[in-house]
């Protein structure tokens, strides 16, 4: 993760002096970093600007224009440096690259979170996770599937495992996408094993799984991992976008889609098509983005998003401190008879010195804060994966320790008896 980063490209038309600003920060995959040129004297052309180590990379996505950077023809991509000349057919632009001053500092976060059972369910199968050790932060929402005997257990395990892995690797030069990809596969393996064991013990088919949506921050850089229909929203420059895609048959939203401006309340239970515990194989969605001061993040389970539409969320994000806002959102969803548990995390990303003190999140059930010890599933149905420590040493799975200890004790007792008999 780089400590410096170009956040804007300014294109100044040489003839008209028209000024166009391309934003690079705070976006994911595509958005404000794309530029379409469709004007008199120029064939249609579409470009994308991406931050690069020594400048900004210009990607020529489509069009029939003749494109040059400092006199060199561009067919697919080229690196633009500050002061470069960009020529598109007969139009010429001067390129200015800008770095925001906040880049040399670390963000200050103001976060609030809440998870509640709600008025309809008897148990809270949701779990949330919070890790804040600046510049490292992790926020997690998991919605359990399978009832109290399974959903509660798996969502708690998933959150604790991700917190454990994040703390384990946080100070290393690591590929976070790879860490989270492996972590989700490990969590899924354990969920599948847990469900098989419960099914064998009960004599019936037991479903055990959860959704998992998380965002990790190292400074201004963020890594997202997602499976299921819990959601992550980003509000940037006053525009709200859903970053994640719902992996459910009831899904109507896509990443970056336009706001849902009317309430669309679910009349039936969403059916997951991808989630922890759904199948032996799992491929989580992985995205990275770069945040800027003023950005706001909202993570939630479908117990909230099924009852509060995007336009309402956008209108509320600026109006309350995060902890008051999560309480308001959870209360509103519950009053609208949400059919599920309700979990909400709101994070405001601020430049240093801009955090306004608000209500602090109090300890609450199903919210796991900070580094966690290596998590285990319930007694008798323990981990089967032989995880390795950072030093590469292997550990005997706990479900084998007791039988081995009993055998060793029997051997010792028999040995003592034989020694006495011989004496």
mmCIF file of C-alpha atoms in Angstrom:
data_model
loop_
_atom_site.group_PDB
_atom_site.id
_atom_site.type_symbol
_atom_site.label_atom_id
_atom_site.label_comp_id
_atom_site.label_asym_id
_atom_site.label_seq_id
_atom_site.Cartn_x
_atom_site.Cartn_y
_atom_site.Cartn_z
ATOM 1 C CA UNK A 1 0.000 0.000 0.000
ATOM 2 C CA UNK A 2 1.572 3.230 -1.188
ATOM 3 C CA UNK A 3 2.029 6.241 1.120
ATOM 4 C CA UNK A 4 1.657 8.706 -1.777
ATOM 5 C CA UNK A 5 -0.968 8.571 -4.426
ATOM 6 C CA UNK A 6 -2.239 10.827 -7.210
ATOM 7 C CA UNK A 7 -5.904 11.514 -6.589
ATOM 8 C CA UNK A 8 -6.842 13.829 -9.474
ATOM 9 C CA UNK A 9 -6.008 14.346 -13.137
ATOM 10 C CA UNK A 10 -6.680 17.861 -14.465
ATOM 11 C CA UNK A 11 -7.087 18.096 -18.249
ATOM 12 C CA UNK A 12 -6.787 21.642 -19.617
ATOM 13 C CA UNK A 13 -7.873 22.103 -23.228
ATOM 14 C CA UNK A 14 -5.096 24.040 -24.974
ATOM 15 C CA UNK A 15 -7.438 26.063 -27.206
ATOM 16 C CA UNK A 16 -10.462 26.735 -24.983
ATOM 17 C CA UNK A 17 -8.781 26.371 -21.544
ATOM 18 C CA UNK A 18 -11.749 24.250 -20.503
ATOM 19 C CA UNK A 19 -10.840 22.448 -17.280
ATOM 20 C CA UNK A 20 -11.852 18.789 -16.718
ATOM 21 C CA UNK A 21 -11.106 17.047 -13.403
ATOM 22 C CA UNK A 22 -10.881 13.243 -13.187
ATOM 23 C CA UNK A 23 -11.184 11.854 -9.644
ATOM 24 C CA UNK A 24 -9.080 8.776 -8.863
ATOM 25 C CA UNK A 25 -9.733 8.394 -5.142
ATOM 26 C CA UNK A 26 -12.683 6.851 -3.373
ATOM 27 C CA UNK A 27 -13.907 4.805 -6.340
ATOM 28 C CA UNK A 28 -14.062 1.099 -7.108
ATOM 29 C CA UNK A 29 -13.599 -0.668 -10.435
ATOM 30 C CA UNK A 30 -15.066 2.139 -12.521
ATOM 31 C CA UNK A 31 -16.881 5.387 -11.983
ATOM 32 C CA UNK A 32 -15.522 8.920 -11.850
ATOM 33 C CA UNK A 33 -12.131 7.736 -13.100
ATOM 34 C CA UNK A 34 -13.620 7.158 -16.584
ATOM 35 C CA UNK A 35 -13.800 9.886 -19.203
ATOM 36 C CA UNK A 36 -15.821 9.851 -22.409
ATOM 37 C CA UNK A 37 -14.897 12.345 -25.127
ATOM 38 C CA UNK A 38 -17.646 12.810 -27.698
ATOM 39 C CA UNK A 39 -17.518 16.238 -29.298
ATOM 40 C CA UNK A 40 -17.180 17.970 -32.664
ATOM 41 C CA UNK A 41 -13.921 17.140 -34.394
ATOM 42 C CA UNK A 42 -13.259 14.047 -32.270
ATOM 43 C CA UNK A 43 -14.370 10.471 -32.824
ATOM 44 C CA UNK A 44 -16.024 8.842 -29.800
ATOM 45 C CA UNK A 45 -13.376 7.770 -27.279
ATOM 46 C CA UNK A 46 -13.593 6.319 -23.767
ATOM 47 C CA UNK A 47 -10.686 6.303 -21.325
ATOM 48 C CA UNK A 48 -9.943 5.201 -17.786
ATOM 49 C CA UNK A 49 -7.346 6.797 -15.516
ATOM 50 C CA UNK A 50 -5.680 4.576 -12.901
ATOM 51 C CA UNK A 51 -3.072 5.556 -10.306
ATOM 52 C CA UNK A 52 0.392 4.174 -11.106
ATOM 53 C CA UNK A 53 3.684 4.163 -9.202
ATOM 54 C CA UNK A 54 5.294 6.859 -11.336
ATOM 55 C CA UNK A 55 2.254 8.790 -12.536
ATOM 56 C CA UNK A 56 -1.204 7.934 -13.808
ATOM 57 C CA UNK A 57 -1.972 5.200 -16.313
ATOM 58 C CA UNK A 58 -4.226 6.166 -19.210
ATOM 59 C CA UNK A 59 -6.235 3.183 -20.482
ATOM 60 C CA UNK A 60 -7.803 3.563 -23.931
ATOM 61 C CA UNK A 61 -10.977 1.478 -23.547
ATOM 62 C CA UNK A 62 -12.780 2.044 -26.840
ATOM 63 C CA UNK A 63 -13.063 4.389 -29.808
ATOM 64 C CA UNK A 64 -11.553 5.193 -33.194
ATOM 65 C CA UNK A 65 -9.603 8.333 -32.279
ATOM 66 C CA UNK A 66 -5.883 8.803 -32.817
ATOM 67 C CA UNK A 67 -4.393 9.219 -29.330
ATOM 68 C CA UNK A 68 -0.896 10.399 -28.415
ATOM 69 C CA UNK A 69 0.892 11.117 -25.138
ATOM 70 C CA UNK A 70 3.908 13.414 -25.571
ATOM 71 C CA UNK A 71 4.012 12.511 -29.259
ATOM 72 C CA UNK A 72 3.893 8.726 -28.738
ATOM 73 C CA UNK A 73 0.888 6.848 -30.129
ATOM 74 C CA UNK A 74 -1.364 5.085 -27.615
ATOM 75 C CA UNK A 75 -3.195 1.927 -28.667
ATOM 76 C CA UNK A 76 -4.040 0.423 -25.264
ATOM 77 C CA UNK A 77 -2.384 2.261 -22.373
ATOM 78 C CA UNK A 78 0.325 4.754 -21.486
ATOM 79 C CA UNK A 79 1.710 6.388 -18.343
ATOM 80 C CA UNK A 80 0.948 10.091 -18.007
ATOM 81 C CA UNK A 81 3.262 12.253 -15.928
ATOM 82 C CA UNK A 82 2.643 15.719 -14.582
ATOM 83 C CA UNK A 83 2.794 18.253 -17.424
ATOM 84 C CA UNK A 84 2.308 15.677 -20.191
ATOM 85 C CA UNK A 85 0.558 16.583 -23.444
ATOM 86 C CA UNK A 86 -2.428 14.446 -24.427
ATOM 87 C CA UNK A 87 -3.567 14.691 -28.040
ATOM 88 C CA UNK A 88 -6.857 13.148 -29.216
ATOM 89 C CA UNK A 89 -7.380 13.639 -32.957
ATOM 90 C CA UNK A 90 -7.218 17.444 -33.360
ATOM 91 C CA UNK A 91 -7.771 18.270 -29.679
ATOM 92 C CA UNK A 92 -4.831 18.880 -27.322
ATOM 93 C CA UNK A 93 -4.844 18.810 -23.516
ATOM 94 C CA UNK A 94 -2.240 19.617 -20.867
ATOM 95 C CA UNK A 95 -2.243 17.066 -18.027
ATOM 96 C CA UNK A 96 -1.733 18.131 -14.422
ATOM 97 C CA UNK A 97 -1.494 15.468 -11.710
ATOM 98 C CA UNK A 98 -2.532 16.421 -8.194
ATOM 99 C CA UNK A 99 -1.932 14.868 -4.790
ATOM 100 C CA UNK A 100 -4.175 15.785 -1.900
ATOM 101 C CA UNK A 101 -2.274 16.857 1.197
ATOM 102 C CA UNK A 102 -4.060 14.284 3.336
ATOM 103 C CA UNK A 103 -2.093 11.540 1.570
ATOM 104 C CA UNK A 104 0.872 11.961 3.922
ATOM 105 C CA UNK A 105 -1.367 11.544 6.990
ATOM 106 C CA UNK A 106 -3.589 8.821 8.385
ATOM 107 C CA UNK A 107 -7.391 9.062 8.464
ATOM 108 C CA UNK A 108 -9.296 9.417 11.698
ATOM 109 C CA UNK A 109 -12.396 7.263 11.846
ATOM 110 C CA UNK A 110 -15.641 7.849 13.692
ATOM 111 C CA UNK A 111 -17.521 4.553 13.875
ATOM 112 C CA UNK A 112 -20.729 3.258 15.391
ATOM 113 C CA UNK A 113 -22.218 -0.242 15.403
ATOM 114 C CA UNK A 114 -25.233 -2.164 16.646
ATOM 115 C CA UNK A 115 -26.727 -5.631 16.249
ATOM 116 C CA UNK A 116 -30.178 -6.530 17.610
ATOM 117 C CA UNK A 117 -32.421 -9.582 17.566
ATOM 118 C CA UNK A 118 -35.454 -7.564 16.454
ATOM 119 C CA UNK A 119 -39.109 -8.152 17.233
ATOM 120 C CA UNK A 120 -39.683 -11.155 14.958
ATOM 121 C CA UNK A 121 -36.830 -13.578 15.681
ATOM 122 C CA UNK A 122 -36.166 -15.356 18.979
ATOM 123 C CA UNK A 123 -32.390 -15.472 18.594
ATOM 124 C CA UNK A 124 -29.800 -13.167 17.063
ATOM 125 C CA UNK A 125 -27.896 -15.117 14.420
ATOM 126 C CA UNK A 126 -25.983 -12.015 13.262
ATOM 127 C CA UNK A 127 -22.464 -11.219 14.421
ATOM 128 C CA UNK A 128 -20.364 -8.106 13.900
ATOM 129 C CA UNK A 129 -16.638 -7.527 14.318
ATOM 130 C CA UNK A 130 -14.688 -4.340 14.994
ATOM 131 C CA UNK A 131 -10.897 -3.935 14.980
ATOM 132 C CA UNK A 132 -9.359 -0.480 15.455
ATOM 133 C CA UNK A 133 -5.599 -0.157 15.901
ATOM 134 C CA UNK A 134 -4.684 2.816 13.650
ATOM 135 C CA UNK A 135 -3.718 2.752 10.870
ATOM 136 C CA UNK A 136 -5.328 -0.728 10.788
ATOM 137 C CA UNK A 137 -9.104 -1.109 10.952
ATOM 138 C CA UNK A 138 -11.496 -3.964 10.174
ATOM 139 C CA UNK A 139 -15.307 -3.928 10.138
ATOM 140 C CA UNK A 140 -17.278 -7.159 9.626
ATOM 141 C CA UNK A 141 -20.942 -8.174 9.351
ATOM 142 C CA UNK A 142 -22.047 -11.831 9.228
ATOM 143 C CA UNK A 143 -25.672 -13.012 9.043
ATOM 144 C CA UNK A 144 -26.094 -16.594 10.239
ATOM 145 C CA UNK A 145 -28.076 -19.218 8.327
ATOM 146 C CA UNK A 146 -29.509 -22.350 9.918
ATOM 147 C CA UNK A 147 -31.076 -21.321 13.219
ATOM 148 C CA UNK A 148 -29.672 -21.053 16.721
ATOM 149 C CA UNK A 149 -27.885 -24.407 16.595
ATOM 150 C CA UNK A 150 -25.924 -23.442 13.486
ATOM 151 C CA UNK A 151 -26.385 -19.869 12.254
ATOM 152 C CA UNK A 152 -25.332 -18.243 15.521
ATOM 153 C CA UNK A 153 -22.300 -20.473 15.815
ATOM 154 C CA UNK A 154 -21.053 -20.054 12.243
ATOM 155 C CA UNK A 155 -21.484 -16.271 12.083
ATOM 156 C CA UNK A 156 -19.629 -15.860 15.379
ATOM 157 C CA UNK A 157 -16.874 -18.195 14.201
ATOM 158 C CA UNK A 158 -16.536 -16.368 10.860
ATOM 159 C CA UNK A 159 -16.229 -12.943 12.485
ATOM 160 C CA UNK A 160 -13.756 -14.103 15.124
ATOM 161 C CA UNK A 161 -11.667 -15.958 12.560
ATOM 162 C CA UNK A 162 -11.402 -12.894 10.325
ATOM 163 C CA UNK A 163 -10.444 -10.726 13.319
ATOM 164 C CA UNK A 164 -7.808 -13.290 14.282
ATOM 165 C CA UNK A 165 -6.314 -13.428 10.783
ATOM 166 C CA UNK A 166 -6.345 -9.633 10.428
ATOM 167 C CA UNK A 167 -4.473 -9.163 13.705
ATOM 168 C CA UNK A 168 -2.048 -11.931 12.780
ATOM 169 C CA UNK A 169 -0.998 -10.331 9.492
ATOM 170 C CA UNK A 170 -1.588 -6.621 10.113
ATOM 171 C CA UNK A 171 2.067 -5.563 10.506
ATOM 172 C CA UNK A 172 3.325 -7.603 7.558
ATOM 173 C CA UNK A 173 3.807 -6.666 3.924
ATOM 174 C CA UNK A 174 0.991 -8.900 2.816
ATOM 175 C CA UNK A 175 -1.459 -9.244 -0.028
ATOM 176 C CA UNK A 176 -4.719 -8.666 1.831
ATOM 177 C CA UNK A 177 -6.824 -9.997 -1.013
ATOM 178 C CA UNK A 178 -4.948 -13.300 -0.762
ATOM 179 C CA UNK A 179 -5.249 -13.395 3.044
ATOM 180 C CA UNK A 180 -9.004 -12.834 2.949
ATOM 181 C CA UNK A 181 -9.492 -15.261 0.055
ATOM 182 C CA UNK A 182 -7.772 -18.010 2.054
ATOM 183 C CA UNK A 183 -9.595 -17.057 5.260
ATOM 184 C CA UNK A 184 -13.013 -17.364 3.606
ATOM 185 C CA UNK A 185 -12.094 -20.789 2.224
ATOM 186 C CA UNK A 186 -10.964 -21.920 5.701
ATOM 187 C CA UNK A 187 -14.167 -20.623 7.299
ATOM 188 C CA UNK A 188 -16.240 -22.361 4.628
ATOM 189 C CA UNK A 189 -14.410 -25.669 5.160
ATOM 190 C CA UNK A 190 -15.180 -25.541 8.874
ATOM 191 C CA UNK A 191 -18.820 -24.626 8.304
ATOM 192 C CA UNK A 192 -19.273 -27.581 5.950
ATOM 193 C CA UNK A 193 -17.585 -29.955 8.400
ATOM 194 C CA UNK A 194 -19.672 -28.597 11.279
ATOM 195 C CA UNK A 195 -22.925 -29.087 9.343
ATOM 196 C CA UNK A 196 -22.011 -32.671 8.419
ATOM 197 C CA UNK A 197 -21.245 -33.516 12.045
ATOM 198 C CA UNK A 198 -24.489 -31.975 13.317
ATOM 199 C CA UNK A 199 -26.436 -33.818 10.627
ATOM 200 C CA UNK A 200 -24.897 -37.147 11.648
ATOM 201 C CA UNK A 201 -25.576 -36.501 15.337
ATOM 202 C CA UNK A 202 -29.194 -35.384 14.846
ATOM 203 C CA UNK A 203 -30.161 -37.789 12.067
ATOM 204 C CA UNK A 204 -31.475 -34.951 9.913
ATOM 205 C CA UNK A 205 -30.042 -32.510 7.404
ATOM 206 C CA UNK A 206 -28.644 -29.438 9.177
ATOM 207 C CA UNK A 207 -27.819 -26.253 7.299
ATOM 208 C CA UNK A 208 -25.030 -24.166 8.829
ATOM 209 C CA UNK A 209 -23.624 -21.050 7.230
ATOM 210 C CA UNK A 210 -23.587 -17.277 7.070
ATOM 211 C CA UNK A 211 -23.019 -14.249 4.914
ATOM 212 C CA UNK A 212 -19.744 -12.373 5.355
ATOM 213 C CA UNK A 213 -19.052 -8.774 4.350
ATOM 214 C CA UNK A 214 -15.951 -6.976 5.585
ATOM 215 C CA UNK A 215 -13.780 -3.972 4.816
ATOM 216 C CA UNK A 216 -10.190 -3.653 6.043
ATOM 217 C CA UNK A 217 -8.376 -0.325 6.116
ATOM 218 C CA UNK A 218 -4.664 0.407 6.171
ATOM 219 C CA UNK A 219 -4.503 4.177 6.094
ATOM 220 C CA UNK A 220 -6.535 5.374 3.116
ATOM 221 C CA UNK A 221 -6.403 2.009 1.309
ATOM 222 C CA UNK A 222 -9.258 -0.448 1.749
ATOM 223 C CA UNK A 223 -9.758 -4.118 0.894
ATOM 224 C CA UNK A 224 -13.234 -5.647 0.714
ATOM 225 C CA UNK A 225 -14.227 -9.307 0.969
ATOM 226 C CA UNK A 226 -17.837 -10.364 0.437
ATOM 227 C CA UNK A 227 -20.114 -13.387 0.125
ATOM 228 C CA UNK A 228 -23.884 -13.388 0.590
ATOM 229 C CA UNK A 229 -26.451 -10.603 0.745
ATOM 230 C CA UNK A 230 -25.193 -8.424 3.557
ATOM 231 C CA UNK A 231 -24.100 -5.116 2.070
ATOM 232 C CA UNK A 232 -21.397 -2.473 1.996
ATOM 233 C CA UNK A 233 -22.277 1.039 0.862
ATOM 234 C CA UNK A 234 -19.884 3.903 0.096
ATOM 235 C CA UNK A 235 -20.930 7.544 0.099
ATOM 236 C CA UNK A 236 -18.381 9.660 -1.802
ATOM 237 C CA UNK A 237 -18.867 13.340 -2.651
ATOM 238 C CA UNK A 238 -22.509 13.055 -1.605
ATOM 239 C CA UNK A 239 -23.237 10.092 -3.895
ATOM 240 C CA UNK A 240 -24.211 6.752 -2.354
ATOM 241 C CA UNK A 241 -23.253 3.524 -4.111
ATOM 242 C CA UNK A 242 -23.686 -0.106 -3.166
ATOM 243 C CA UNK A 243 -20.192 -1.562 -3.440
ATOM 244 C CA UNK A 244 -21.147 -5.217 -3.003
ATOM 245 C CA UNK A 245 -23.411 -7.416 -5.117
ATOM 246 C CA UNK A 246 -26.188 -9.374 -3.393
ATOM 247 C CA UNK A 247 -25.624 -13.104 -3.867
ATOM 248 C CA UNK A 248 -29.301 -14.033 -3.566
ATOM 249 C CA UNK A 249 -32.243 -14.944 -5.776
ATOM 250 C CA UNK A 250 -34.107 -11.910 -4.449
ATOM 251 C CA UNK A 251 -31.298 -9.559 -5.498
ATOM 252 C CA UNK A 252 -32.111 -6.477 -7.555
ATOM 253 C CA UNK A 253 -28.933 -4.530 -6.845
ATOM 254 C CA UNK A 254 -25.560 -4.501 -8.538
ATOM 255 C CA UNK A 255 -22.352 -2.842 -7.430
ATOM 256 C CA UNK A 256 -22.489 0.832 -8.331
ATOM 257 C CA UNK A 257 -26.149 0.635 -9.340
ATOM 258 C CA UNK A 258 -28.470 3.622 -9.197
ATOM 259 C CA UNK A 259 -30.207 4.273 -5.889
ATOM 260 C CA UNK A 260 -33.368 2.461 -4.950
ATOM 261 C CA UNK A 261 -35.563 5.532 -4.586
ATOM 262 C CA UNK A 262 -38.687 3.699 -3.483
ATOM 263 C CA UNK A 263 -39.106 1.355 -0.563
ATOM 264 C CA UNK A 264 -38.834 -2.269 -1.692
ATOM 265 C CA UNK A 265 -39.699 -4.394 1.293
ATOM 266 C CA UNK A 266 -39.140 -8.128 1.041
ATOM 267 C CA UNK A 267 -42.268 -10.264 1.245
ATOM 268 C CA UNK A 268 -40.336 -13.528 1.311
ATOM 269 C CA UNK A 269 -37.038 -14.759 2.654
ATOM 270 C CA UNK A 270 -34.031 -14.130 0.431
ATOM 271 C CA UNK A 271 -32.453 -17.356 -0.842
ATOM 272 C CA UNK A 272 -28.669 -17.202 -0.935
ATOM 273 C CA UNK A 273 -26.947 -18.447 -4.061
ATOM 274 C CA UNK A 274 -23.488 -17.912 -2.552
ATOM 275 C CA UNK A 275 -22.506 -17.894 1.102
ATOM 276 C CA UNK A 276 -20.413 -19.547 3.779
ATOM 277 C CA UNK A 277 -21.503 -23.187 4.063
ATOM 278 C CA UNK A 278 -23.506 -23.318 0.802
ATOM 279 C CA UNK A 279 -21.111 -25.677 -0.986
ATOM 280 C CA UNK A 280 -17.643 -27.191 -0.641
ATOM 281 C CA UNK A 281 -16.178 -24.604 -3.027
ATOM 282 C CA UNK A 282 -16.431 -20.849 -2.526
ATOM 283 C CA UNK A 283 -15.035 -17.823 -4.329
ATOM 284 C CA UNK A 284 -15.545 -14.560 -2.433
ATOM 285 C CA UNK A 285 -15.845 -11.212 -4.169
ATOM 286 C CA UNK A 286 -12.695 -9.153 -3.591
ATOM 287 C CA UNK A 287 -12.427 -5.423 -4.292
ATOM 288 C CA UNK A 288 -10.006 -2.671 -3.365
ATOM 289 C CA UNK A 289 -10.615 1.047 -3.196
ATOM 290 C CA UNK A 290 -8.980 4.200 -1.926
ATOM 291 C CA UNK A 291 -10.834 6.411 0.497
ATOM 292 C CA UNK A 292 -10.783 10.190 0.817
ATOM 293 C CA UNK A 293 -11.738 12.553 3.659
ATOM 294 C CA UNK A 294 -15.496 12.819 3.957
ATOM 295 C CA UNK A 295 -16.218 9.310 2.674
ATOM 296 C CA UNK A 296 -18.771 7.313 4.638
ATOM 297 C CA UNK A 297 -19.121 3.529 4.849
ATOM 298 C CA UNK A 298 -22.180 1.545 5.876
ATOM 299 C CA UNK A 299 -22.234 -2.227 6.392
ATOM 300 C CA UNK A 300 -25.519 -3.961 7.165
ATOM 301 C CA UNK A 301 -27.328 -7.279 7.187
ATOM 302 C CA UNK A 302 -30.441 -7.717 5.052
ATOM 303 C CA UNK A 303 -32.566 -7.184 8.144
ATOM 304 C CA UNK A 304 -31.848 -3.491 7.642
ATOM 305 C CA UNK A 305 -31.549 -3.194 3.861
ATOM 306 C CA UNK A 306 -34.871 -5.024 3.311
ATOM 307 C CA UNK A 307 -36.670 -2.264 5.213
ATOM 308 C CA UNK A 308 -34.700 0.925 4.456
ATOM 309 C CA UNK A 309 -34.076 1.891 0.844
ATOM 310 C CA UNK A 310 -30.939 3.505 -0.533
ATOM 311 C CA UNK A 311 -32.396 7.000 -0.849
ATOM 312 C CA UNK A 312 -33.286 6.990 2.855
ATOM 313 C CA UNK A 313 -29.789 5.818 3.753
ATOM 314 C CA UNK A 314 -28.209 8.567 1.647
ATOM 315 C CA UNK A 315 -30.354 11.199 3.323
ATOM 316 C CA UNK A 316 -29.444 10.041 6.830
ATOM 317 C CA UNK A 317 -25.675 9.538 6.538
ATOM 318 C CA UNK A 318 -24.916 13.251 6.917
ATOM 319 C CA UNK A 319 -27.425 13.969 9.633
ATOM 320 C CA UNK A 320 -26.320 12.049 12.742
ATOM 321 C CA UNK A 321 -23.150 10.851 14.476
ATOM 322 C CA UNK A 322 -22.476 7.191 13.594
ATOM 323 C CA UNK A 323 -23.578 5.689 16.911
ATOM 324 C CA UNK A 324 -26.868 7.590 16.929
ATOM 325 C CA UNK A 325 -27.380 6.740 13.265
ATOM 326 C CA UNK A 326 -26.988 2.966 13.703
ATOM 327 C CA UNK A 327 -29.492 3.047 16.576
ATOM 328 C CA UNK A 328 -31.937 5.014 14.416
ATOM 329 C CA UNK A 329 -31.537 2.669 11.432
ATOM 330 C CA UNK A 330 -31.978 -0.467 13.555
ATOM 331 C CA UNK A 331 -35.031 0.984 15.311
ATOM 332 C CA UNK A 332 -36.599 2.053 12.000
ATOM 333 C CA UNK A 333 -36.070 -1.363 10.392
ATOM 334 C CA UNK A 334 -37.536 -3.095 13.445
ATOM 335 C CA UNK A 335 -40.580 -0.802 13.503
ATOM 336 C CA UNK A 336 -41.170 -1.752 9.865
ATOM 337 C CA UNK A 337 -41.340 -5.397 10.959
ATOM 338 C CA UNK A 338 -38.051 -6.601 9.605
ATOM 339 C CA UNK A 339 -38.281 -10.379 9.340
ATOM 340 C CA UNK A 340 -34.645 -10.857 10.354
ATOM 341 C CA UNK A 341 -32.023 -9.761 12.842
ATOM 342 C CA UNK A 342 -30.636 -6.285 12.215
ATOM 343 C CA UNK A 343 -26.952 -5.315 12.164
ATOM 344 C CA UNK A 344 -25.473 -1.965 11.138
ATOM 345 C CA UNK A 345 -21.976 -0.458 11.123
ATOM 346 C CA UNK A 346 -21.400 3.168 10.055
ATOM 347 C CA UNK A 347 -17.905 4.616 9.564
ATOM 348 C CA UNK A 348 -17.015 8.212 8.770
ATOM 349 C CA UNK A 349 -13.569 8.729 7.234
ATOM 350 C CA UNK A 350 -12.060 12.030 8.312
ATOM 351 C CA UNK A 351 -8.860 13.976 7.796
ATOM 352 C CA UNK A 352 -6.805 14.335 11.016
ATOM 353 C CA UNK A 353 -8.413 16.675 13.521
ATOM 354 C CA UNK A 354 -11.851 16.547 11.898
ATOM 355 C CA UNK A 355 -13.489 13.908 14.095
ATOM 356 C CA UNK A 356 -16.378 15.325 16.093
ATOM 357 C CA UNK A 357 -16.909 13.401 19.302
ATOM 358 C CA UNK A 358 -20.172 11.457 19.409
ATOM 359 C CA UNK A 359 -21.796 8.744 21.467
ATOM 360 C CA UNK A 360 -19.525 5.776 22.090
ATOM 361 C CA UNK A 361 -20.590 2.243 21.200
ATOM 362 C CA UNK A 362 -21.319 0.274 24.358
ATOM 363 C CA UNK A 363 -20.434 -3.420 24.834
ATOM 364 C CA UNK A 364 -23.187 -5.540 23.352
ATOM 365 C CA UNK A 365 -23.935 -9.220 22.704
ATOM 366 C CA UNK A 366 -22.869 -10.600 19.307
ATOM 367 C CA UNK A 367 -20.374 -7.738 18.774
ATOM 368 C CA UNK A 368 -16.743 -8.867 18.918
ATOM 369 C CA UNK A 369 -14.173 -6.141 19.433
ATOM 370 C CA UNK A 370 -10.429 -6.238 18.796
ATOM 371 C CA UNK A 371 -8.006 -9.118 18.389
ATOM 372 C CA UNK A 372 -9.469 -12.559 19.046
ATOM 373 C CA UNK A 373 -7.754 -15.791 20.085
ATOM 374 C CA UNK A 374 -7.771 -18.525 17.490
ATOM 375 C CA UNK A 375 -11.496 -19.340 17.324
ATOM 376 C CA UNK A 376 -12.993 -22.794 17.803
ATOM 377 C CA UNK A 377 -16.411 -24.195 17.109
ATOM 378 C CA UNK A 378 -18.494 -25.613 19.956
ATOM 379 C CA UNK A 379 -17.127 -28.427 22.114
ATOM 380 C CA UNK A 380 -17.403 -31.850 20.544
ATOM 381 C CA UNK A 381 -17.645 -30.458 17.026
ATOM 382 C CA UNK A 382 -14.283 -28.763 16.870
ATOM 383 C CA UNK A 383 -12.012 -27.604 14.090
ATOM 384 C CA UNK A 384 -10.780 -30.274 11.725
ATOM 385 C CA UNK A 385 -8.300 -28.134 9.804
ATOM 386 C CA UNK A 386 -4.705 -28.421 10.985
ATOM 387 C CA UNK A 387 -3.848 -24.721 11.006
ATOM 388 C CA UNK A 388 -0.204 -23.665 11.120
ATOM 389 C CA UNK A 389 1.251 -20.842 13.180
ATOM 390 C CA UNK A 390 3.436 -18.084 11.745
ATOM 391 C CA UNK A 391 6.519 -20.198 12.499
ATOM 392 C CA UNK A 392 5.152 -23.078 10.462
ATOM 393 C CA UNK A 393 4.637 -25.385 13.455
ATOM 394 C CA UNK A 394 1.590 -27.661 13.310
ATOM 395 C CA UNK A 395 -0.886 -28.133 16.108
ATOM 396 C CA UNK A 396 -2.901 -31.248 16.900
ATOM 397 C CA UNK A 397 -6.620 -30.529 16.374
ATOM 398 C CA UNK A 398 -8.416 -30.154 19.698
ATOM 399 C CA UNK A 399 -10.881 -32.913 18.909
ATOM 400 C CA UNK A 400 -7.930 -35.376 19.098
ATOM 401 C CA UNK A 401 -6.212 -33.996 22.204
ATOM 402 C CA UNK A 402 -8.567 -35.580 24.774
ATOM 403 C CA UNK A 403 -8.447 -39.126 23.302
ATOM 404 C CA UNK A 404 -4.647 -38.946 23.003
ATOM 405 C CA UNK A 405 -4.347 -37.676 26.589
ATOM 406 C CA UNK A 406 -6.506 -40.557 27.859
ATOM 407 C CA UNK A 407 -4.366 -43.123 26.043
ATOM 408 C CA UNK A 408 -1.171 -41.602 27.464
ATOM 409 C CA UNK A 409 -2.646 -41.598 30.982
ATOM 410 C CA UNK A 410 -3.616 -45.271 30.681
ATOM 411 C CA UNK A 411 -0.107 -46.143 29.471
ATOM 412 C CA UNK A 412 1.444 -44.283 32.425
ATOM 413 C CA UNK A 413 -0.847 -46.012 34.963
ATOM 414 C CA UNK A 414 -0.165 -49.456 33.486
ATOM 415 C CA UNK A 415 3.545 -48.717 33.567
ATOM 416 C CA UNK A 416 3.438 -47.747 37.252
ATOM 417 C CA UNK A 417 1.469 -50.904 38.109
ATOM 418 C CA UNK A 418 4.004 -53.091 36.302
ATOM 419 C CA UNK A 419 6.916 -51.382 38.039
ATOM 420 C CA UNK A 420 5.354 -51.984 41.472
ATOM 421 C CA UNK A 421 4.593 -55.612 40.598
ATOM 422 C CA UNK A 422 8.162 -56.150 39.513
ATOM 423 C CA UNK A 423 9.439 -54.615 42.761
#
